């Protein structure tokens, strides 16, 4: 594999979102929509608020090549910069997620395809160069969420079929600011476990949200607490009906807010739950 090169271009893009029809339906006036067009095929997954404006990450397909891409926007939805990360591999992911470290560098996670194998991939870069990259061999490991840490590193959570007890297990990995893996933990039982969200608790522990699926078909939302070495401190299971998932976590004024959805009987509904400092439902 050749050394990855990071290039800038000020090309415009087509953001092809699976929910575009729903988005259009919510706009009373098409002047509220901003559409970017390009001959290339883009898939965008992750949005991050910046000091000024915001950034969106995903991948771009140009011919037989698939690369990671990050677009930086102003608050007025104008593209102010685009950063493409190229390699001789097929760098993709569903989703592709990104976060900003405490030192201002970006970190992005997805996966790379090498022949028929798929490798979990994480890349750290700034606006001019790739600083480090890691490819972790596994079995269908999917990156779901990144959380910047006060130590300068980053927490990565997701799901995996590697060394699982059930069909799939959740995992969490901490990288330091130089890309070294400090610890990697798998969390699973005879059920199926997935992590979709990451946050830091009010007392400095790592939080991971997701779901647990039993072999009887019961899905329950999960919020796990991990210590500084990735050891499981607490594993909270909440009542769920149908398919219930926690997919995002945030905190404010001694309260945690977790969001997700419930799918039951052909109907999908969004959910928001507030939790106290002991992770009990308010």
CSV table of C-alpha atoms in Angstrom, one decimal:
chain,number,residue,atom,x,y,z
A,1,UNK,CA,0.0,0.0,0.0
A,2,UNK,CA,1.3,3.4,-0.9
A,3,UNK,CA,1.4,6.3,1.5
A,4,UNK,CA,-2.0,8.0,1.6
A,5,UNK,CA,-2.1,11.4,0.1
A,6,UNK,CA,-4.5,14.2,1.2
A,7,UNK,CA,-5.6,16.6,-1.5
A,8,UNK,CA,-7.8,19.6,-1.5
A,9,UNK,CA,-10.4,20.5,-4.1
A,10,UNK,CA,-13.1,23.1,-4.2
A,11,UNK,CA,-15.4,20.9,-6.3
A,12,UNK,CA,-19.2,20.9,-5.6
A,13,UNK,CA,-21.1,17.8,-4.8
A,14,UNK,CA,-24.4,16.0,-4.9
A,15,UNK,CA,-25.4,15.0,-1.4
A,16,UNK,CA,-27.5,11.9,-2.0
A,17,UNK,CA,-29.4,11.2,1.1
A,18,UNK,CA,-31.8,8.2,1.5
A,19,UNK,CA,-34.3,10.5,3.2
A,20,UNK,CA,-34.2,13.2,0.6
A,21,UNK,CA,-37.9,12.9,-0.3
A,22,UNK,CA,-38.9,13.4,3.4
A,23,UNK,CA,-36.6,16.3,3.7
A,24,UNK,CA,-38.1,17.9,0.6
A,25,UNK,CA,-41.6,17.3,1.9
A,26,UNK,CA,-40.7,19.4,5.0
A,27,UNK,CA,-39.6,22.4,3.0
A,28,UNK,CA,-42.5,24.8,2.3
A,29,UNK,CA,-40.4,26.5,-0.3
A,30,UNK,CA,-37.7,25.0,-2.5
A,31,UNK,CA,-35.6,28.1,-1.9
A,32,UNK,CA,-35.0,26.5,1.5
A,33,UNK,CA,-33.1,23.7,-0.2
A,34,UNK,CA,-29.5,23.9,-1.3
A,35,UNK,CA,-28.5,21.2,-3.8
A,36,UNK,CA,-24.9,20.6,-4.9
A,37,UNK,CA,-24.2,18.8,-8.2
A,38,UNK,CA,-21.3,16.7,-9.3
A,39,UNK,CA,-20.6,14.0,-11.8
A,40,UNK,CA,-19.2,11.9,-9.0
A,41,UNK,CA,-21.3,9.8,-6.6
A,42,UNK,CA,-21.3,10.9,-3.0
A,43,UNK,CA,-22.6,9.2,0.1
A,44,UNK,CA,-22.6,11.5,3.2
A,45,UNK,CA,-23.1,10.2,6.7
A,46,UNK,CA,-21.7,12.3,9.5
A,47,UNK,CA,-22.2,16.0,10.4
A,48,UNK,CA,-20.0,17.9,12.9
A,49,UNK,CA,-20.5,21.4,14.3
A,50,UNK,CA,-17.4,23.6,13.8
A,51,UNK,CA,-16.4,26.9,15.5
A,52,UNK,CA,-17.7,28.5,12.3
A,53,UNK,CA,-20.1,26.5,10.1
A,54,UNK,CA,-20.0,22.7,10.1
A,55,UNK,CA,-18.5,19.8,8.3
A,56,UNK,CA,-19.9,16.7,6.6
A,57,UNK,CA,-18.0,13.4,5.9
A,58,UNK,CA,-18.6,10.5,3.7
A,59,UNK,CA,-17.1,8.9,0.6
A,60,UNK,CA,-16.9,9.7,-3.1
A,61,UNK,CA,-16.8,7.3,-6.0
A,62,UNK,CA,-14.9,8.4,-9.1
A,63,UNK,CA,-14.6,5.6,-11.6
A,64,UNK,CA,-13.3,2.5,-9.8
A,65,UNK,CA,-11.9,4.5,-6.9
A,66,UNK,CA,-13.6,5.2,-3.6
A,67,UNK,CA,-12.1,7.7,-1.2
A,68,UNK,CA,-13.1,9.4,2.0
A,69,UNK,CA,-14.1,13.0,1.8
A,70,UNK,CA,-14.9,15.9,4.2
A,71,UNK,CA,-16.7,19.0,3.1
A,72,UNK,CA,-16.5,22.2,5.3
A,73,UNK,CA,-19.5,24.5,5.0
A,74,UNK,CA,-20.3,28.0,6.3
A,75,UNK,CA,-23.5,28.7,8.2
A,76,UNK,CA,-24.9,30.0,5.0
A,77,UNK,CA,-24.4,26.5,3.4
A,78,UNK,CA,-21.6,27.6,1.1
A,79,UNK,CA,-18.7,25.1,0.6
A,80,UNK,CA,-15.6,26.7,1.9
A,81,UNK,CA,-13.2,23.7,1.6
A,82,UNK,CA,-13.1,20.1,0.7
A,83,UNK,CA,-10.6,17.5,1.8
A,84,UNK,CA,-10.2,14.2,0.0
A,85,UNK,CA,-8.2,11.3,1.5
A,86,UNK,CA,-7.0,9.0,-1.2
A,87,UNK,CA,-5.2,5.6,-1.1
A,88,UNK,CA,-4.8,2.6,-3.3
A,89,UNK,CA,-7.6,0.8,-1.4
A,90,UNK,CA,-11.3,1.1,-1.6
A,91,UNK,CA,-11.9,3.4,1.4
A,92,UNK,CA,-15.6,3.4,2.3
A,93,UNK,CA,-17.9,2.6,5.1
A,94,UNK,CA,-21.6,2.6,6.0
A,95,UNK,CA,-21.5,4.9,7.9
A,96,UNK,CA,-18.3,7.0,7.6
A,97,UNK,CA,-18.0,9.0,10.9
A,98,UNK,CA,-15.8,11.9,11.9
A,99,UNK,CA,-14.9,13.9,15.0
A,100,UNK,CA,-12.5,16.7,16.0
A,101,UNK,CA,-9.8,16.0,18.6
A,102,UNK,CA,-8.9,18.5,21.3
A,103,UNK,CA,-5.9,19.6,19.3
A,104,UNK,CA,-8.1,20.6,16.4
A,105,UNK,CA,-7.2,17.6,14.1
A,106,UNK,CA,-9.9,15.6,12.4
A,107,UNK,CA,-10.3,11.8,13.0
A,108,UNK,CA,-12.4,9.8,10.6
A,109,UNK,CA,-13.5,6.1,10.7
A,110,UNK,CA,-14.9,3.7,8.2
A,111,UNK,CA,-13.4,0.7,6.6
A,112,UNK,CA,-11.2,-0.4,3.6
A,113,UNK,CA,-11.7,-3.3,1.3
A,114,UNK,CA,-8.7,-5.4,0.3
A,115,UNK,CA,-9.8,-8.1,-2.2
A,116,UNK,CA,-12.7,-9.8,-0.3
A,117,UNK,CA,-11.5,-8.7,3.2
A,118,UNK,CA,-12.8,-5.7,5.0
A,119,UNK,CA,-10.6,-3.8,7.6
A,120,UNK,CA,-11.8,-1.3,10.2
A,121,UNK,CA,-10.0,1.9,9.3
A,122,UNK,CA,-9.3,5.2,11.3
A,123,UNK,CA,-7.4,8.2,9.9
A,124,UNK,CA,-6.2,11.4,11.6
A,125,UNK,CA,-5.5,14.4,9.5
A,126,UNK,CA,-5.5,18.2,9.3
A,127,UNK,CA,-6.3,20.4,6.4
A,128,UNK,CA,-2.9,19.7,4.7
A,129,UNK,CA,-1.8,16.2,5.5
A,130,UNK,CA,-2.5,12.8,7.0
A,131,UNK,CA,-1.0,12.5,10.4
A,132,UNK,CA,-1.7,8.8,11.1
A,133,UNK,CA,-3.9,6.0,10.0
A,134,UNK,CA,-4.7,2.5,11.4
A,135,UNK,CA,-6.3,-0.5,9.8
A,136,UNK,CA,-7.6,-3.2,12.3
A,137,UNK,CA,-8.3,-6.6,10.8
A,138,UNK,CA,-11.5,-8.1,12.0
A,139,UNK,CA,-14.8,-9.7,10.8
A,140,UNK,CA,-17.4,-7.1,9.6
A,141,UNK,CA,-16.4,-4.6,12.3
A,142,UNK,CA,-18.5,-1.5,11.7
A,143,UNK,CA,-17.6,1.9,13.2
A,144,UNK,CA,-20.7,3.7,14.6
A,145,UNK,CA,-19.6,6.6,16.8
A,146,UNK,CA,-16.5,8.6,17.7
A,147,UNK,CA,-16.1,10.7,20.9
A,148,UNK,CA,-13.1,13.1,21.5
A,149,UNK,CA,-11.5,12.6,24.9
A,150,UNK,CA,-9.9,15.2,27.2
A,151,UNK,CA,-6.6,13.2,27.0
A,152,UNK,CA,-6.3,14.2,23.3
A,153,UNK,CA,-7.4,10.8,22.1
A,154,UNK,CA,-10.7,9.4,20.8
A,155,UNK,CA,-13.2,6.7,21.7
A,156,UNK,CA,-14.5,4.5,18.9
A,157,UNK,CA,-17.5,2.2,19.3
A,158,UNK,CA,-19.4,-0.1,17.0
A,159,UNK,CA,-20.4,-3.6,16.3
A,160,UNK,CA,-18.4,-6.7,15.2
A,161,UNK,CA,-18.6,-10.3,14.2
A,162,UNK,CA,-15.1,-11.0,15.5
A,163,UNK,CA,-14.7,-13.5,18.3
A,164,UNK,CA,-18.4,-13.1,19.2
A,165,UNK,CA,-20.4,-15.1,21.7
A,166,UNK,CA,-23.6,-14.4,19.7
A,167,UNK,CA,-24.0,-13.5,16.1
A,168,UNK,CA,-22.6,-10.0,16.8
A,169,UNK,CA,-21.1,-8.1,19.7
A,170,UNK,CA,-20.4,-4.5,20.5
A,171,UNK,CA,-16.9,-3.1,20.8
A,172,UNK,CA,-15.1,-0.1,22.1
A,173,UNK,CA,-11.5,1.1,21.3
A,174,UNK,CA,-9.5,4.0,22.7
A,175,UNK,CA,-6.8,5.6,20.6
A,176,UNK,CA,-4.3,8.2,21.9
A,177,UNK,CA,-3.6,11.3,19.9
A,178,UNK,CA,-0.8,9.5,18.0
A,179,UNK,CA,-3.1,6.7,16.9
A,180,UNK,CA,-1.8,4.1,19.3
A,181,UNK,CA,-4.5,1.6,20.5
A,182,UNK,CA,-4.6,1.9,24.3
A,183,UNK,CA,-7.3,-0.7,24.7
A,184,UNK,CA,-9.8,-2.6,22.7
A,185,UNK,CA,-12.8,-4.4,24.3
A,186,UNK,CA,-15.6,-6.6,23.0
A,187,UNK,CA,-18.9,-6.8,24.9
A,188,UNK,CA,-21.2,-9.7,24.2
A,189,UNK,CA,-23.2,-12.7,25.4
A,190,UNK,CA,-25.3,-15.3,23.7
A,191,UNK,CA,-27.5,-12.3,22.6
A,192,UNK,CA,-26.6,-9.8,19.9
A,193,UNK,CA,-25.1,-6.5,21.1
A,194,UNK,CA,-24.4,-3.3,19.2
A,195,UNK,CA,-23.0,0.1,20.1
A,196,UNK,CA,-24.3,3.1,18.1
A,197,UNK,CA,-23.4,6.2,20.2
A,198,UNK,CA,-20.6,7.5,22.4
A,199,UNK,CA,-20.3,10.2,25.1
A,200,UNK,CA,-18.3,11.0,28.2
A,201,UNK,CA,-20.2,10.9,31.5
A,202,UNK,CA,-20.3,13.8,34.0
A,203,UNK,CA,-17.7,12.0,36.1
A,204,UNK,CA,-15.4,11.3,33.2
A,205,UNK,CA,-16.3,7.7,32.3
A,206,UNK,CA,-16.9,6.5,28.8
A,207,UNK,CA,-20.5,5.9,27.7
A,208,UNK,CA,-21.8,3.8,24.9
A,209,UNK,CA,-25.4,3.4,23.8
A,210,UNK,CA,-27.0,0.8,21.6
A,211,UNK,CA,-29.2,-2.2,21.8
A,212,UNK,CA,-29.4,-5.8,22.9
A,213,UNK,CA,-31.3,-8.4,20.9
A,214,UNK,CA,-32.2,-11.7,22.4
A,215,UNK,CA,-32.8,-14.9,20.4
A,216,UNK,CA,-36.5,-14.6,21.2
A,217,UNK,CA,-36.5,-11.4,19.2
A,218,UNK,CA,-36.7,-8.9,22.0
A,219,UNK,CA,-34.8,-5.7,21.4
A,220,UNK,CA,-33.9,-3.5,24.4
A,221,UNK,CA,-32.0,-0.2,24.5
A,222,UNK,CA,-28.6,-0.3,26.2
A,223,UNK,CA,-26.4,2.3,27.9
A,224,UNK,CA,-23.0,0.9,29.0
A,225,UNK,CA,-20.4,2.7,31.3
A,226,UNK,CA,-16.7,1.9,30.8
A,227,UNK,CA,-13.7,3.0,32.9
A,228,UNK,CA,-10.4,4.4,31.6
A,229,UNK,CA,-9.1,1.0,30.6
A,230,UNK,CA,-12.3,-0.1,28.8
A,231,UNK,CA,-13.6,-2.3,31.7
A,232,UNK,CA,-17.3,-2.5,32.0
A,233,UNK,CA,-18.5,-0.6,35.0
A,234,UNK,CA,-22.3,-0.8,34.4
A,235,UNK,CA,-24.6,-2.2,31.7
A,236,UNK,CA,-28.0,-0.7,31.8
A,237,UNK,CA,-30.8,-2.4,29.9
A,238,UNK,CA,-34.1,-0.5,29.4
A,239,UNK,CA,-37.6,-1.7,28.6
A,240,UNK,CA,-38.1,-1.9,24.9
A,241,UNK,CA,-40.8,-3.0,22.5
A,242,UNK,CA,-40.3,-4.2,19.0
A,243,UNK,CA,-36.9,-3.0,17.8
A,244,UNK,CA,-35.6,-0.4,20.2
A,245,UNK,CA,-32.2,1.4,19.8
A,246,UNK,CA,-30.3,4.2,21.5
A,247,UNK,CA,-28.4,5.8,18.7
A,248,UNK,CA,-27.2,9.2,20.2
A,249,UNK,CA,-26.2,10.5,23.6
A,250,UNK,CA,-25.7,14.0,24.9
A,251,UNK,CA,-25.7,15.7,28.4
A,252,UNK,CA,-26.8,19.0,29.9
A,253,UNK,CA,-27.3,20.2,33.5
A,254,UNK,CA,-26.8,16.9,35.3
A,255,UNK,CA,-29.1,15.1,32.8
A,256,UNK,CA,-28.4,12.7,30.0
A,257,UNK,CA,-30.5,12.7,26.9
A,258,UNK,CA,-30.5,9.6,24.7
A,259,UNK,CA,-32.3,9.4,21.3
A,260,UNK,CA,-33.1,6.6,19.0
A,261,UNK,CA,-36.1,4.8,17.6
A,262,UNK,CA,-38.6,2.1,18.1
A,263,UNK,CA,-39.8,-0.1,15.2
A,264,UNK,CA,-42.9,-2.2,15.8
A,265,UNK,CA,-45.8,-3.4,13.6
A,266,UNK,CA,-44.4,-1.7,10.5
A,267,UNK,CA,-44.3,1.7,12.3
A,268,UNK,CA,-41.1,3.5,13.1
A,269,UNK,CA,-41.1,6.2,15.8
A,270,UNK,CA,-38.3,8.4,17.2
A,271,UNK,CA,-37.7,8.3,20.9
A,272,UNK,CA,-36.0,10.7,23.4
A,273,UNK,CA,-35.3,9.6,26.9
A,274,UNK,CA,-33.9,11.7,29.8
A,275,UNK,CA,-31.8,10.0,32.5
A,276,UNK,CA,-30.5,11.2,35.8
A,277,UNK,CA,-27.0,10.9,37.1
A,278,UNK,CA,-27.6,7.2,38.0
A,279,UNK,CA,-28.9,6.5,34.5
A,280,UNK,CA,-32.5,6.1,35.8
A,281,UNK,CA,-35.3,7.2,33.5
A,282,UNK,CA,-36.7,10.6,34.4
